[in-house]
Amino acid sequence: MTERRPGPRGPLWRLAWRLVWRLPGLLILAGAAVLASFLASHALPGDPVMLMVEGRAADPDMIRRMREDAGLDQPLAVQFLSYTLDLLRGDLGQSLRYGGVPVTTLLGNALPVTLGLMAGAAALALPLGLALGLAAADLRRAWPGTALTIGSVLALSVPPLALATWLMLAGAGTASWAVVALALPAAAMIARLTRTQVMEVLGRDFIRTAHAKGLGRVAVLLRHALQNALVPLAAAAGSVAGTLLTTTAAVETVFALPGIGRLTVQAVLARDHTVAGAAVLVFVLLQVAISLTAELLIGLADPRLRADGVHRAGAHGDGEPP
């Protein structure tokens, strides 16, 4: 029997096809985000021009000229076309609240804060959630496993805004505690997912075989149970990361961190239409990036996609490449 060698349709090629198959839907989502951010910025109450001249004397002719210069006298469809063309050129406009500062500058200063906060929360939530989930699955018939399960449910029921507020009232007002406030609900979500998936794997025949061969409990959990639960956990990684992204606004606002979430809240309160619309767009594009990363993790974790010559369409309609 001759050994089959990986061909041009090997695992890496199939993984690339899986990502390409998802791109049209993600591009449609990004286009919808552009339209949504534009409509949302124009749906906010208040007149952008009056915000710009607030506190200054301005006659009607000056206000009319400013409205014309900003293109606000054009029909909404024409404004959207101009807005889209500006986006393609990388021009997000100027802030009304900050006296004409480019929106790209504000977002460029705020984005590292948000990404750093999310990265720190993920670095804390991932090992903590995995450890607690494995322990809850292994001790499922003992009271510690029950206590861990109840604790994860309680942690999930506490809104991040409330947790952040409690930490602030307790005197924990540093950025490190902001990471904790963001990470604890995510860790609880990971723990519950890990417990569910690992418990399902622990009931299979190969786990009993591993025990019969003399492997210890820790080795069975890490080398067999956890590895075989990685695919559904990788599929849930996008949901966990999306949850981190959507809760950053509350945590950043409570801890006064200059991230995109707090910038968005301030822009809405100040009726800064350009910043609010651009921030919504950035949030959606980050979600698109998270979805693509989750697809990559699923492909890397799924042994059926790593194996040469093996491909399955998948539950989301992934098609077999021609």
PDB file of C-alpha atoms in Angstrom:
ATOM      1  CA  MET A   1       0.000   0.000   0.000  1.00  0.00           C
ATOM      2  CA  THR A   2       1.472   3.317  -1.037  1.00  0.00           C
ATOM      3  CA  GLU A   3       1.425   6.144   1.424  1.00  0.00           C
ATOM      4  CA  ARG A   4      -0.772   9.028   0.439  1.00  0.00           C
ATOM      5  CA  ARG A   5       1.079  12.303   0.267  1.00  0.00           C
ATOM      6  CA  PRO A   6      -0.557  15.638   0.996  1.00  0.00           C
ATOM      7  CA  GLY A   7      -1.672  17.211  -2.239  1.00  0.00           C
ATOM      8  CA  PRO A   8      -2.711  20.712  -3.215  1.00  0.00           C
ATOM      9  CA  ARG A   9      -6.005  20.106  -1.417  1.00  0.00           C
ATOM     10  CA  GLY A  10      -4.368  19.364   1.901  1.00  0.00           C
ATOM     11  CA  PRO A  11      -5.378  20.622   5.352  1.00  0.00           C
ATOM     12  CA  LEU A  12      -3.968  24.140   5.017  1.00  0.00           C
ATOM     13  CA  TRP A  13      -5.704  24.620   1.685  1.00  0.00           C
ATOM     14  CA  ARG A  14      -8.977  23.392   3.169  1.00  0.00           C
ATOM     15  CA  LEU A  15      -8.622  25.692   6.144  1.00  0.00           C
ATOM     16  CA  ALA A  16      -8.020  28.624   3.801  1.00  0.00           C
ATOM     17  CA  TRP A  17     -11.151  27.672   1.855  1.00  0.00           C
ATOM     18  CA  ARG A  18     -13.148  27.558   5.085  1.00  0.00           C
ATOM     19  CA  LEU A  19     -12.120  31.143   5.830  1.00  0.00           C
ATOM     20  CA  VAL A  20     -12.778  32.300   2.257  1.00  0.00           C
ATOM     21  CA  TRP A  21     -16.235  30.701   2.406  1.00  0.00           C
ATOM     22  CA  ARG A  22     -17.040  32.957   5.359  1.00  0.00           C
ATOM     23  CA  LEU A  23     -15.699  36.171   3.843  1.00  0.00           C
ATOM     24  CA  PRO A  24     -18.775  37.185   1.753  1.00  0.00           C
ATOM     25  CA  GLY A  25     -21.031  37.128   4.806  1.00  0.00           C
ATOM     26  CA  LEU A  26     -18.499  39.068   6.856  1.00  0.00           C
ATOM     27  CA  LEU A  27     -18.088  41.654   4.085  1.00  0.00           C
ATOM     28  CA  ILE A  28     -21.857  42.069   3.937  1.00  0.00           C
ATOM     29  CA  LEU A  29     -21.819  42.545   7.716  1.00  0.00           C
ATOM     30  CA  ALA A  30     -19.104  45.200   7.382  1.00  0.00           C
ATOM     31  CA  GLY A  31     -21.108  46.995   4.680  1.00  0.00           C
ATOM     32  CA  ALA A  32     -24.203  46.889   6.870  1.00  0.00           C
ATOM     33  CA  ALA A  33     -22.103  48.327   9.698  1.00  0.00           C
ATOM     34  CA  VAL A  34     -21.103  51.267   7.498  1.00  0.00           C
ATOM     35  CA  LEU A  35     -24.767  51.973   6.731  1.00  0.00           C
ATOM     36  CA  ALA A  36     -25.816  51.457  10.358  1.00  0.00           C
ATOM     37  CA  SER A  37     -23.098  53.743  11.713  1.00  0.00           C
ATOM     38  CA  PHE A  38     -24.072  56.437   9.205  1.00  0.00           C
ATOM     39  CA  LEU A  39     -27.783  56.231  10.031  1.00  0.00           C
ATOM     40  CA  ALA A  40     -27.089  56.016  13.762  1.00  0.00           C
ATOM     41  CA  SER A  41     -24.912  59.120  13.689  1.00  0.00           C
ATOM     42  CA  HIS A  42     -27.666  61.044  11.876  1.00  0.00           C
ATOM     43  CA  ALA A  43     -30.400  59.689  14.152  1.00  0.00           C
ATOM     44  CA  LEU A  44     -28.806  61.181  17.253  1.00  0.00           C
ATOM     45  CA  PRO A  45     -30.669  64.237  18.550  1.00  0.00           C
ATOM     46  CA  GLY A  46     -29.123  67.656  18.040  1.00  0.00           C
ATOM     47  CA  ASP A  47     -27.694  69.691  15.185  1.00  0.00           C
ATOM     48  CA  PRO A  48     -23.969  69.099  14.512  1.00  0.00           C
ATOM     49  CA  VAL A  49     -23.474  72.655  13.268  1.00  0.00           C
ATOM     50  CA  MET A  50     -25.108  74.170  16.340  1.00  0.00           C
ATOM     51  CA  LEU A  51     -22.827  71.983  18.442  1.00  0.00           C
ATOM     52  CA  MET A  52     -19.799  73.376  16.633  1.00  0.00           C
ATOM     53  CA  VAL A  53     -20.812  76.991  17.272  1.00  0.00           C
ATOM     54  CA  GLU A  54     -22.033  76.377  20.816  1.00  0.00           C
ATOM     55  CA  GLY A  55     -20.938  79.208  23.082  1.00  0.00           C
ATOM     56  CA  ARG A  56     -19.999  81.470  20.158  1.00  0.00           C
ATOM     57  CA  ALA A  57     -21.901  84.176  18.342  1.00  0.00           C
ATOM     58  CA  ALA A  58     -22.998  82.952  14.921  1.00  0.00           C
ATOM     59  CA  ASP A  59     -25.339  84.597  12.457  1.00  0.00           C
ATOM     60  CA  PRO A  60     -27.651  82.584  10.163  1.00  0.00           C
ATOM     61  CA  ASP A  61     -25.396  83.106   7.126  1.00  0.00           C
ATOM     62  CA  MET A  62     -22.417  81.662   8.968  1.00  0.00           C
ATOM     63  CA  ILE A  63     -24.454  78.638  10.069  1.00  0.00           C
ATOM     64  CA  ARG A  64     -25.654  78.114   6.482  1.00  0.00           C
ATOM     65  CA  ARG A  65     -22.088  78.248   5.127  1.00  0.00           C
ATOM     66  CA  MET A  66     -20.891  75.777   7.769  1.00  0.00           C
ATOM     67  CA  ARG A  67     -23.731  73.425   6.889  1.00  0.00           C
ATOM     68  CA  GLU A  68     -22.799  73.628   3.205  1.00  0.00           C
ATOM     69  CA  ASP A  69     -19.107  73.055   3.924  1.00  0.00           C
ATOM     70  CA  ALA A  70     -19.991  69.951   5.946  1.00  0.00           C
ATOM     71  CA  GLY A  71     -22.316  68.678   3.197  1.00  0.00           C
ATOM     72  CA  LEU A  72     -25.286  68.630   5.564  1.00  0.00           C
ATOM     73  CA  ASP A  73     -27.429  70.510   3.048  1.00  0.00           C
ATOM     74  CA  GLN A  74     -27.304  67.542   0.652  1.00  0.00           C
ATOM     75  CA  PRO A  75     -29.882  64.707   0.525  1.00  0.00           C
ATOM     76  CA  LEU A  76     -29.205  61.813   2.873  1.00  0.00           C
ATOM     77  CA  ALA A  77     -28.291  59.467  -0.008  1.00  0.00           C
ATOM     78  CA  VAL A  78     -25.683  61.918  -1.298  1.00  0.00           C
ATOM     79  CA  GLN A  79     -24.273  62.307   2.214  1.00  0.00           C
ATOM     80  CA  PHE A  80     -24.008  58.515   2.545  1.00  0.00           C
ATOM     81  CA  LEU A  81     -22.160  58.215  -0.765  1.00  0.00           C
ATOM     82  CA  SER A  82     -19.729  60.914   0.311  1.00  0.00           C
ATOM     83  CA  TYR A  83     -19.340  59.229   3.709  1.00  0.00           C
ATOM     84  CA  THR A  84     -18.560  55.865   2.067  1.00  0.00           C
ATOM     85  CA  LEU A  85     -16.003  57.391  -0.307  1.00  0.00           C
ATOM     86  CA  ASP A  86     -14.332  59.130   2.622  1.00  0.00           C
ATOM     87  CA  LEU A  87     -14.150  55.810   4.467  1.00  0.00           C
ATOM     88  CA  LEU A  88     -12.457  54.158   1.495  1.00  0.00           C
ATOM     89  CA  ARG A  89      -9.875  56.947   1.599  1.00  0.00           C
ATOM     90  CA  GLY A  90      -9.428  56.439   5.336  1.00  0.00           C
ATOM     91  CA  ASP A  91     -11.073  59.769   6.203  1.00  0.00           C
ATOM     92  CA  LEU A  92     -13.492  59.439   9.122  1.00  0.00           C
ATOM     93  CA  GLY A  93     -14.076  63.167   9.452  1.00  0.00           C
ATOM     94  CA  GLN A  94     -13.435  65.538  12.335  1.00  0.00           C
ATOM     95  CA  SER A  95     -14.755  65.569  15.865  1.00  0.00           C
ATOM     96  CA  LEU A  96     -17.315  68.196  16.801  1.00  0.00           C
ATOM     97  CA  ARG A  97     -16.716  67.811  20.537  1.00  0.00           C
ATOM     98  CA  TYR A  98     -12.942  68.191  20.366  1.00  0.00           C
ATOM     99  CA  GLY A  99     -12.752  71.206  18.096  1.00  0.00           C
ATOM    100  CA  GLY A 100     -12.033  69.588  14.746  1.00  0.00           C
ATOM    101  CA  VAL A 101      -9.561  66.911  15.864  1.00  0.00           C
ATOM    102  CA  PRO A 102      -9.500  64.112  13.241  1.00  0.00           C
ATOM    103  CA  VAL A 103     -11.585  61.122  14.278  1.00  0.00           C
ATOM    104  CA  THR A 104      -8.762  58.805  13.225  1.00  0.00           C
ATOM    105  CA  THR A 105      -6.534  60.455  15.831  1.00  0.00           C
ATOM    106  CA  LEU A 106      -9.099  59.927  18.583  1.00  0.00           C
ATOM    107  CA  LEU A 107      -9.677  56.308  17.583  1.00  0.00           C
ATOM    108  CA  GLY A 108      -5.952  55.688  17.247  1.00  0.00           C
ATOM    109  CA  ASN A 109      -5.425  56.871  20.817  1.00  0.00           C
ATOM    110  CA  ALA A 110      -8.386  54.917  22.199  1.00  0.00           C
ATOM    111  CA  LEU A 111      -8.002  51.605  20.351  1.00  0.00           C
ATOM    112  CA  PRO A 112      -4.801  50.436  22.141  1.00  0.00           C
ATOM    113  CA  VAL A 113      -6.495  50.997  25.504  1.00  0.00           C
ATOM    114  CA  THR A 114      -9.478  48.840  24.566  1.00  0.00           C
ATOM    115  CA  LEU A 115      -7.357  46.119  22.966  1.00  0.00           C
ATOM    116  CA  GLY A 116      -5.024  46.082  25.967  1.00  0.00           C
ATOM    117  CA  LEU A 117      -7.973  45.778  28.331  1.00  0.00           C
ATOM    118  CA  MET A 118      -9.434  42.900  26.300  1.00  0.00           C
ATOM    119  CA  ALA A 119      -6.066  41.147  26.034  1.00  0.00           C
ATOM    120  CA  GLY A 120      -5.502  41.375  29.777  1.00  0.00           C
ATOM    121  CA  ALA A 121      -9.010  40.097  30.501  1.00  0.00           C
ATOM    122  CA  ALA A 122      -8.583  37.208  28.053  1.00  0.00           C
ATOM    123  CA  ALA A 123      -5.187  36.291  29.557  1.00  0.00           C
ATOM    124  CA  LEU A 124      -6.852  36.086  32.976  1.00  0.00           C
ATOM    125  CA  ALA A 125     -10.181  34.555  31.957  1.00  0.00           C
ATOM    126  CA  LEU A 126      -8.886  31.762  29.718  1.00  0.00           C
ATOM    127  CA  PRO A 127      -6.669  29.815  32.165  1.00  0.00           C
ATOM    128  CA  LEU A 128      -8.984  30.558  35.086  1.00  0.00           C
ATOM    129  CA  GLY A 129     -12.078  29.410  33.195  1.00  0.00           C
ATOM    130  CA  LEU A 130     -10.393  26.286  31.841  1.00  0.00           C
ATOM    131  CA  ALA A 131      -9.072  25.308  35.284  1.00  0.00           C
ATOM    132  CA  LEU A 132     -12.425  25.845  36.986  1.00  0.00           C
ATOM    133  CA  GLY A 133     -14.306  24.053  34.224  1.00  0.00           C
ATOM    134  CA  LEU A 134     -11.988  21.042  34.334  1.00  0.00           C
ATOM    135  CA  ALA A 135     -12.258  20.878  38.118  1.00  0.00           C
ATOM    136  CA  ALA A 136     -16.068  21.142  37.993  1.00  0.00           C
ATOM    137  CA  ALA A 137     -16.247  18.328  35.425  1.00  0.00           C
ATOM    138  CA  ASP A 138     -13.827  16.078  37.311  1.00  0.00           C
ATOM    139  CA  LEU A 139     -15.540  16.680  40.663  1.00  0.00           C
ATOM    140  CA  ARG A 140     -19.085  16.653  39.261  1.00  0.00           C
ATOM    141  CA  ARG A 141     -20.245  14.006  41.768  1.00  0.00           C
ATOM    142  CA  ALA A 142     -18.750  15.804  44.784  1.00  0.00           C
ATOM    143  CA  TRP A 143     -19.752  19.004  46.547  1.00  0.00           C
ATOM    144  CA  PRO A 144     -16.758  21.053  45.243  1.00  0.00           C
ATOM    145  CA  GLY A 145     -17.925  20.447  41.680  1.00  0.00           C
ATOM    146  CA  THR A 146     -21.442  21.553  42.584  1.00  0.00           C
ATOM    147  CA  ALA A 147     -20.070  24.644  44.323  1.00  0.00           C
ATOM    148  CA  LEU A 148     -17.978  25.565  41.274  1.00  0.00           C
ATOM    149  CA  THR A 149     -21.000  25.162  39.000  1.00  0.00           C
ATOM    150  CA  ILE A 150     -23.194  27.349  41.210  1.00  0.00           C
ATOM    151  CA  GLY A 151     -20.397  29.915  41.475  1.00  0.00           C
ATOM    152  CA  SER A 152     -20.064  30.166  37.689  1.00  0.00           C
ATOM    153  CA  VAL A 153     -23.818  30.675  37.337  1.00  0.00           C
ATOM    154  CA  LEU A 154     -23.763  33.444  39.941  1.00  0.00           C
ATOM    155  CA  ALA A 155     -20.770  35.113  38.282  1.00  0.00           C
ATOM    156  CA  LEU A 156     -22.571  35.084  34.934  1.00  0.00           C
ATOM    157  CA  SER A 157     -25.643  36.684  36.477  1.00  0.00           C
ATOM    158  CA  VAL A 158     -23.732  39.780  37.669  1.00  0.00           C
ATOM    159  CA  PRO A 159     -23.615  42.492  34.971  1.00  0.00           C
ATOM    160  CA  PRO A 160     -20.102  43.840  34.301  1.00  0.00           C
ATOM    161  CA  LEU A 161     -21.359  47.369  34.994  1.00  0.00           C
ATOM    162  CA  ALA A 162     -22.507  46.348  38.479  1.00  0.00           C
ATOM    163  CA  LEU A 163     -19.279  44.450  39.166  1.00  0.00           C
ATOM    164  CA  ALA A 164     -17.169  47.406  38.042  1.00  0.00           C
ATOM    165  CA  THR A 165     -19.219  49.772  40.203  1.00  0.00           C
ATOM    166  CA  TRP A 166     -18.836  47.535  43.267  1.00  0.00           C
ATOM    167  CA  LEU A 167     -15.077  47.393  42.753  1.00  0.00           C
ATOM    168  CA  MET A 168     -14.907  51.176  42.470  1.00  0.00           C
ATOM    169  CA  LEU A 169     -16.942  51.621  45.660  1.00  0.00           C
ATOM    170  CA  ALA A 170     -14.595  49.164  47.407  1.00  0.00           C
ATOM    171  CA  GLY A 171     -11.625  51.334  46.496  1.00  0.00           C
ATOM    172  CA  ALA A 172     -10.339  49.119  43.663  1.00  0.00           C
ATOM    173  CA  GLY A 173     -10.220  51.821  41.015  1.00  0.00           C
ATOM    174  CA  THR A 174      -7.037  50.949  39.099  1.00  0.00           C
ATOM    175  CA  ALA A 175      -6.750  49.609  35.570  1.00  0.00           C
ATOM    176  CA  SER A 176      -5.791  46.189  36.940  1.00  0.00           C
ATOM    177  CA  TRP A 177      -9.153  45.918  38.656  1.00  0.00           C
ATOM    178  CA  ALA A 178     -10.829  46.955  35.415  1.00  0.00           C
ATOM    179  CA  VAL A 179      -9.256  43.862  33.856  1.00  0.00           C
ATOM    180  CA  VAL A 180     -10.671  41.785  36.719  1.00  0.00           C
ATOM    181  CA  ALA A 181     -14.156  43.255  36.264  1.00  0.00           C
ATOM    182  CA  LEU A 182     -14.058  42.374  32.569  1.00  0.00           C
ATOM    183  CA  ALA A 183     -12.459  38.949  33.028  1.00  0.00           C
ATOM    184  CA  LEU A 184     -14.629  37.388  35.760  1.00  0.00           C
ATOM    185  CA  PRO A 185     -17.847  37.033  33.702  1.00  0.00           C
ATOM    186  CA  ALA A 186     -15.808  35.733  30.752  1.00  0.00           C
ATOM    187  CA  ALA A 187     -14.048  33.212  33.022  1.00  0.00           C
ATOM    188  CA  ALA A 188     -17.420  32.020  34.303  1.00  0.00           C
ATOM    189  CA  MET A 189     -18.645  31.553  30.721  1.00  0.00           C
ATOM    190  CA  ILE A 190     -15.509  29.597  29.774  1.00  0.00           C
ATOM    191  CA  ALA A 191     -15.833  27.465  32.936  1.00  0.00           C
ATOM    192  CA  ARG A 192     -19.426  26.489  32.125  1.00  0.00           C
ATOM    193  CA  LEU A 193     -18.580  25.688  28.496  1.00  0.00           C
ATOM    194  CA  THR A 194     -15.521  23.668  29.520  1.00  0.00           C
ATOM    195  CA  ARG A 195     -17.471  21.710  32.136  1.00  0.00           C
ATOM    196  CA  THR A 196     -20.240  20.849  29.668  1.00  0.00           C
ATOM    197  CA  GLN A 197     -17.912  19.740  26.868  1.00  0.00           C
ATOM    198  CA  VAL A 198     -15.485  17.826  29.095  1.00  0.00           C
ATOM    199  CA  MET A 199     -18.320  15.998  30.880  1.00  0.00           C
ATOM    200  CA  GLU A 200     -19.597  14.838  27.499  1.00  0.00           C
ATOM    201  CA  VAL A 201     -16.144  13.536  26.548  1.00  0.00           C
ATOM    202  CA  LEU A 202     -15.592  11.830  29.926  1.00  0.00           C
ATOM    203  CA  GLY A 203     -18.452   9.428  29.204  1.00  0.00           C
ATOM    204  CA  ARG A 204     -16.853   7.997  26.058  1.00  0.00           C
ATOM    205  CA  ASP A 205     -15.169   4.615  25.701  1.00  0.00           C
ATOM    206  CA  PHE A 206     -11.650   5.880  25.001  1.00  0.00           C
ATOM    207  CA  ILE A 207     -11.633   7.678  28.366  1.00  0.00           C
ATOM    208  CA  ARG A 208     -12.364   4.384  30.159  1.00  0.00           C
ATOM    209  CA  THR A 209      -9.608   2.779  28.083  1.00  0.00           C
ATOM    210  CA  ALA A 210      -7.168   5.497  29.143  1.00  0.00           C
ATOM    211  CA  HIS A 211      -8.023   4.871  32.796  1.00  0.00           C
ATOM    212  CA  ALA A 212      -7.604   1.119  32.281  1.00  0.00           C
ATOM    213  CA  LYS A 213      -4.089   1.712  30.928  1.00  0.00           C
ATOM    214  CA  GLY A 214      -3.151   3.309  34.229  1.00  0.00           C
ATOM    215  CA  LEU A 215      -3.189   6.998  33.250  1.00  0.00           C
ATOM    216  CA  GLY A 216      -3.810   9.368  36.141  1.00  0.00           C
ATOM    217  CA  ARG A 217      -6.821  11.663  36.413  1.00  0.00           C
ATOM    218  CA  VAL A 218      -4.891  14.786  35.487  1.00  0.00           C
ATOM    219  CA  ALA A 219      -3.331  13.134  32.439  1.00  0.00           C
ATOM    220  CA  VAL A 220      -6.716  11.867  31.258  1.00  0.00           C
ATOM    221  CA  LEU A 221      -8.281  15.295  31.716  1.00  0.00           C
ATOM    222  CA  LEU A 222      -5.548  17.215  29.898  1.00  0.00           C
ATOM    223  CA  ARG A 223      -4.369  14.754  27.244  1.00  0.00           C
ATOM    224  CA  HIS A 224      -7.707  13.192  26.312  1.00  0.00           C
ATOM    225  CA  ALA A 225     -10.781  14.978  27.665  1.00  0.00           C
ATOM    226  CA  LEU A 226      -9.659  18.571  27.107  1.00  0.00           C
ATOM    227  CA  GLN A 227      -8.066  17.905  23.713  1.00  0.00           C
ATOM    228  CA  ASN A 228     -11.237  16.274  22.419  1.00  0.00           C
ATOM    229  CA  ALA A 229     -13.323  19.184  23.720  1.00  0.00           C
ATOM    230  CA  LEU A 230     -11.193  21.836  21.995  1.00  0.00           C
ATOM    231  CA  VAL A 231     -13.324  22.093  18.841  1.00  0.00           C
ATOM    232  CA  PRO A 232     -16.567  23.205  20.547  1.00  0.00           C
ATOM    233  CA  LEU A 233     -14.519  25.389  22.899  1.00  0.00           C
ATOM    234  CA  ALA A 234     -12.819  27.033  19.912  1.00  0.00           C
ATOM    235  CA  ALA A 235     -16.242  27.559  18.336  1.00  0.00           C
ATOM    236  CA  ALA A 236     -17.348  29.338  21.522  1.00  0.00           C
ATOM    237  CA  ALA A 237     -14.204  31.497  21.642  1.00  0.00           C
ATOM    238  CA  GLY A 238     -15.751  34.000  19.249  1.00  0.00           C
ATOM    239  CA  SER A 239     -18.775  34.388  21.496  1.00  0.00           C
ATOM    240  CA  VAL A 240     -16.593  34.926  24.569  1.00  0.00           C
ATOM    241  CA  ALA A 241     -14.408  37.482  22.784  1.00  0.00           C
ATOM    242  CA  GLY A 242     -17.514  39.240  21.466  1.00  0.00           C
ATOM    243  CA  THR A 243     -18.842  39.441  25.014  1.00  0.00           C
ATOM    244  CA  LEU A 244     -15.574  41.019  26.154  1.00  0.00           C
ATOM    245  CA  LEU A 245     -15.843  43.562  23.349  1.00  0.00           C
ATOM    246  CA  THR A 246     -19.437  44.559  24.095  1.00  0.00           C
ATOM    247  CA  THR A 247     -18.813  44.976  27.835  1.00  0.00           C
ATOM    248  CA  THR A 248     -15.728  47.177  27.509  1.00  0.00           C
ATOM    249  CA  ALA A 249     -17.836  50.338  27.222  1.00  0.00           C
ATOM    250  CA  ALA A 250     -19.332  49.871  30.705  1.00  0.00           C
ATOM    251  CA  VAL A 251     -16.008  48.981  32.336  1.00  0.00           C
ATOM    252  CA  GLU A 252     -14.096  51.800  30.627  1.00  0.00           C
ATOM    253  CA  THR A 253     -16.745  54.325  31.619  1.00  0.00           C
ATOM    254  CA  VAL A 254     -16.771  53.289  35.288  1.00  0.00           C
ATOM    255  CA  PHE A 255     -12.970  53.205  35.571  1.00  0.00           C
ATOM    256  CA  ALA A 256     -12.520  56.341  33.393  1.00  0.00           C
ATOM    257  CA  LEU A 257     -10.250  54.526  30.936  1.00  0.00           C
ATOM    258  CA  PRO A 258      -9.780  56.391  27.615  1.00  0.00           C
ATOM    259  CA  GLY A 259     -10.800  53.487  25.394  1.00  0.00           C
ATOM    260  CA  ILE A 260     -13.185  53.278  22.472  1.00  0.00           C
ATOM    261  CA  GLY A 261     -16.118  52.275  24.675  1.00  0.00           C
ATOM    262  CA  ARG A 262     -15.822  55.384  26.847  1.00  0.00           C
ATOM    263  CA  LEU A 263     -15.159  57.520  23.757  1.00  0.00           C
ATOM    264  CA  THR A 264     -18.410  56.233  22.232  1.00  0.00           C
ATOM    265  CA  VAL A 265     -20.436  57.006  25.368  1.00  0.00           C
ATOM    266  CA  GLN A 266     -18.995  60.522  25.569  1.00  0.00           C
ATOM    267  CA  ALA A 267     -19.661  61.115  21.867  1.00  0.00           C
ATOM    268  CA  VAL A 268     -23.309  60.087  22.189  1.00  0.00           C
ATOM    269  CA  LEU A 269     -23.823  62.289  25.259  1.00  0.00           C
ATOM    270  CA  ALA A 270     -22.147  65.227  23.504  1.00  0.00           C
ATOM    271  CA  ARG A 271     -24.025  64.567  20.215  1.00  0.00           C
ATOM    272  CA  ASP A 272     -20.699  64.180  18.410  1.00  0.00           C
ATOM    273  CA  HIS A 273     -22.137  62.419  15.367  1.00  0.00           C
ATOM    274  CA  THR A 274     -18.879  61.778  13.514  1.00  0.00           C
ATOM    275  CA  VAL A 275     -17.102  60.124  16.445  1.00  0.00           C
ATOM    276  CA  ALA A 276     -20.151  58.076  17.453  1.00  0.00           C
ATOM    277  CA  GLY A 277     -20.657  56.711  13.943  1.00  0.00           C
ATOM    278  CA  ALA A 278     -16.975  55.887  13.458  1.00  0.00           C
ATOM    279  CA  ALA A 279     -16.764  54.168  16.844  1.00  0.00           C
ATOM    280  CA  VAL A 280     -19.760  51.950  16.014  1.00  0.00           C
ATOM    281  CA  LEU A 281     -18.034  51.002  12.767  1.00  0.00           C
ATOM    282  CA  VAL A 282     -14.804  50.118  14.595  1.00  0.00           C
ATOM    283  CA  PHE A 283     -16.712  47.928  17.059  1.00  0.00           C
ATOM    284  CA  VAL A 284     -18.348  45.980  14.233  1.00  0.00           C
ATOM    285  CA  LEU A 285     -15.057  45.584  12.347  1.00  0.00           C
ATOM    286  CA  LEU A 286     -13.472  44.250  15.530  1.00  0.00           C
ATOM    287  CA  GLN A 287     -16.330  41.743  15.771  1.00  0.00           C
ATOM    288  CA  VAL A 288     -15.651  40.696  12.167  1.00  0.00           C
ATOM    289  CA  ALA A 289     -11.974  40.178  13.036  1.00  0.00           C
ATOM    290  CA  ILE A 290     -13.002  38.109  16.063  1.00  0.00           C
ATOM    291  CA  SER A 291     -15.260  35.933  13.893  1.00  0.00           C
ATOM    292  CA  LEU A 292     -12.441  35.268  11.418  1.00  0.00           C
ATOM    293  CA  THR A 293     -10.057  34.410  14.252  1.00  0.00           C
ATOM    294  CA  ALA A 294     -12.622  32.029  15.738  1.00  0.00           C
ATOM    295  CA  GLU A 295     -12.956  30.278  12.366  1.00  0.00           C
ATOM    296  CA  LEU A 296      -9.165  29.911  12.243  1.00  0.00           C
ATOM    297  CA  LEU A 297      -9.103  28.439  15.759  1.00  0.00           C
ATOM    298  CA  ILE A 298     -11.842  25.949  14.849  1.00  0.00           C
ATOM    299  CA  GLY A 299      -9.858  24.842  11.818  1.00  0.00           C
ATOM    300  CA  LEU A 300      -6.653  24.426  13.811  1.00  0.00           C
ATOM    301  CA  ALA A 301      -8.399  22.538  16.617  1.00  0.00           C
ATOM    302  CA  ASP A 302     -10.523  20.220  14.450  1.00  0.00           C
ATOM    303  CA  PRO A 303      -8.602  17.000  13.680  1.00  0.00           C
ATOM    304  CA  ARG A 304     -10.932  16.350  10.746  1.00  0.00           C
ATOM    305  CA  LEU A 305      -9.647  19.520   9.076  1.00  0.00           C
ATOM    306  CA  ARG A 306      -6.036  18.861  10.040  1.00  0.00           C
ATOM    307  CA  ALA A 307      -6.142  15.352   8.555  1.00  0.00           C
ATOM    308  CA  ASP A 308      -5.147  15.217   4.895  1.00  0.00           C
ATOM    309  CA  GLY A 309      -8.001  14.401   2.587  1.00  0.00           C
ATOM    310  CA  VAL A 310     -10.743  14.708   5.202  1.00  0.00           C
ATOM    311  CA  HIS A 311     -13.280  17.505   4.937  1.00  0.00           C
ATOM    312  CA  ARG A 312     -16.752  18.031   6.274  1.00  0.00           C
ATOM    313  CA  ALA A 313     -19.112  20.798   5.247  1.00  0.00           C
ATOM    314  CA  GLY A 314     -19.929  21.916   8.798  1.00  0.00           C
ATOM    315  CA  ALA A 315     -23.083  23.157  10.440  1.00  0.00           C
ATOM    316  CA  HIS A 316     -22.837  26.661   8.977  1.00  0.00           C
ATOM    317  CA  GLY A 317     -23.088  25.590   5.363  1.00  0.00           C
ATOM    318  CA  ASP A 318     -19.346  25.459   4.547  1.00  0.00           C
ATOM    319  CA  GLY A 319     -19.237  24.054   1.055  1.00  0.00           C
ATOM    320  CA  GLU A 320     -16.804  21.618  -0.515  1.00  0.00           C
ATOM    321  CA  PRO A 321     -14.455  23.588  -2.753  1.00  0.00           C
ATOM    322  CA  PRO A 322     -14.579  22.827  -6.452  1.00  0.00           C
TER     323      PRO A 322
END
